């Protein structure tokens, strides 16, 4: 009993000394963690089937009655120097009606509501009628442009759970120049014009890296996650990292409801 | 003497002051730092403290102790948006605690008066941030909130001797003098008022931001009006400001304004065409980069130099070339770098030029006058996009080591063979530790490492600013302040030839100047605590 008392007092004294005196932060393992992780990574297998799978997933997403409503979550995380700016999106899609969005742009939260031809924005406590010309309601728009790029895809993960669904992850890595050159997206049209005669901008793209990863459900053959990393030289800022990540989950969840426009209109400020 | 706590208001007041000091300067830091170890130590101490008062006095002492600490905390958390709300909240807190103390604790009026008086004075007579730093520093100056906008969480800070008087001025961004704080909109009644409010709320708006320069004058920190700063000095100040891109790519800083590049509806709709989201992201990135390049006439980065000690001058990165002069002799070399970081002393005595691009490069001038990479750090070694690099001679051997502030953080020593030796690395799971600066603080004779570090026991990632000395056994902690500061700068801003710490807290937009003192505050408070316990024990057994 006496020894226990002594030990207790000793532990208490040690704790008190540690607590009240300065302490030393000992070094962790002296190795470059990323280098170790990189050397441990195995070479990824080419996935010739990726293009076909994506094509089928788009088709199914557009036509399968069980894939017409789902929840989604997304963000764009931008890091340059030590500053990170994130935008977030979250909500539900019900096709062909519309969607709702809980969003945040640079720390400014808002909601966007779009059902049929009704479009409202909520800022702080006020719902307002959206004024800009709308873009077509087509959540899967743009995925078709990835199909030709899938020729160079590798199988990044044979099995990866996205919100409880077993998926295979297919990945394409290229320079930003290759992405712009290979893409048929009309969104890159003005960009190509902008690049003409601009060696400085062309150099940015030449030194930029793009990594696109798609998670396709093994069983349901639907798109469950879509991630793009864009890494570009940044004038006066080293390199910028940008992660664009969207997840689709709980396809055909009976709990998905978007309130009736009348519910919003009751509180419409203007 | 036996009834001292009941009879003398002064004694109750002294007891309240002792409680206040012990709680804020000893107990709170111990818990913030020591977590469960502090709990293990303090539970027996509290139990002892509970039984020290004589049973007849116990209820009074315990009620006074808890009542005082509760009231102190309640007054700290008051709503400060309006004076009326603050006064009302304070009155309610005081009345509730005083009533409980009198009714349950059966405390005499003089004791309740002491309890309330000390709690009120402790909350309204000095800057409470002092409590978080008082073990080693005191708050010499704290600014008002300098930014009245909606979304920027912090701005960079730099120190620069604007008027050439030997002390440094604090330079940052703000808009509080130019942009009045937004008042709560009154409920719109008419159609026109509703439309006006909707027009105000719906768009993301541009915000003006201005360079704010503060100087120490006649014992006070005052803002130097921008119209009293010459255009040349303004240009120099802009060059001195750390590169920063708040809101990128959704906002761009141009001509003293933060201009939005997107709007709520169209951006949500664009992103909800999910397949196109990365295409739109790249478009927006390039639109920003194009604008930046246009503003800099195609130059990635340029610097006139890195202080009088450096031999590198007129540095420029453009068209894939880095150029400049070293000791007056011109050089040029191909590079993928986009940012000039600074210089460091290399093991062979040469001066290295740090530049960041797809890798971190340390360039050195060769005997033939050409520029070549002497050292590199790649993205396979450290994550470059969110790391910062601070050259620092931590072992005083006239060769600079490189402090890499990232996850993990490293201290790297350049070796003669062109490689790096890792002298120290933060723990792999520690995402909190980050180097901030390397400088002399107070009347130090040698520079010390300043870093943000979390508690060494707790898993809470909240990190506090600490001073460290490098030893072969690790980083020896010299001091710690319990404020989560960022943008930490060190310099003599009051002209007394000793360096102060200048920093801000996340999202407060207040500048803080911390001055180091020599008082052994912690030992004094430990003595006070021991003395209080000793007095209680002596009283208990003397009258047993």
Short mmCIF file of C-alpha atoms in Angstrom, two decimals, chain A residues 28 75 94 106 145 148 208 219 225 269:
data_model
loop_
_atom_site.label_atom_id
_atom_site.label_comp_id
_atom_site.label_asym_id
_atom_site.label_seq_id
_atom_site.Cartn_x
_atom_site.Cartn_y
_atom_site.Cartn_z
CA UNK A 28 8.73 12.28 -35.78
CA UNK A 75 -17.07 21.02 -53.41
CA UNK A 94 -35.41 15.13 -59.11
CA UNK A 106 -16.12 31.97 -50.31
CA UNK A 145 -16.88 14.76 -73.21
CA UNK A 148 -12.72 9.84 -75.60
CA UNK A 208 -0.27 22.06 -65.57
CA UNK A 219 -23.65 -3.36 -59.55
CA UNK A 225 -18.37 10.11 -57.72
CA UNK A 269 -39.15 39.11 -50.72
#
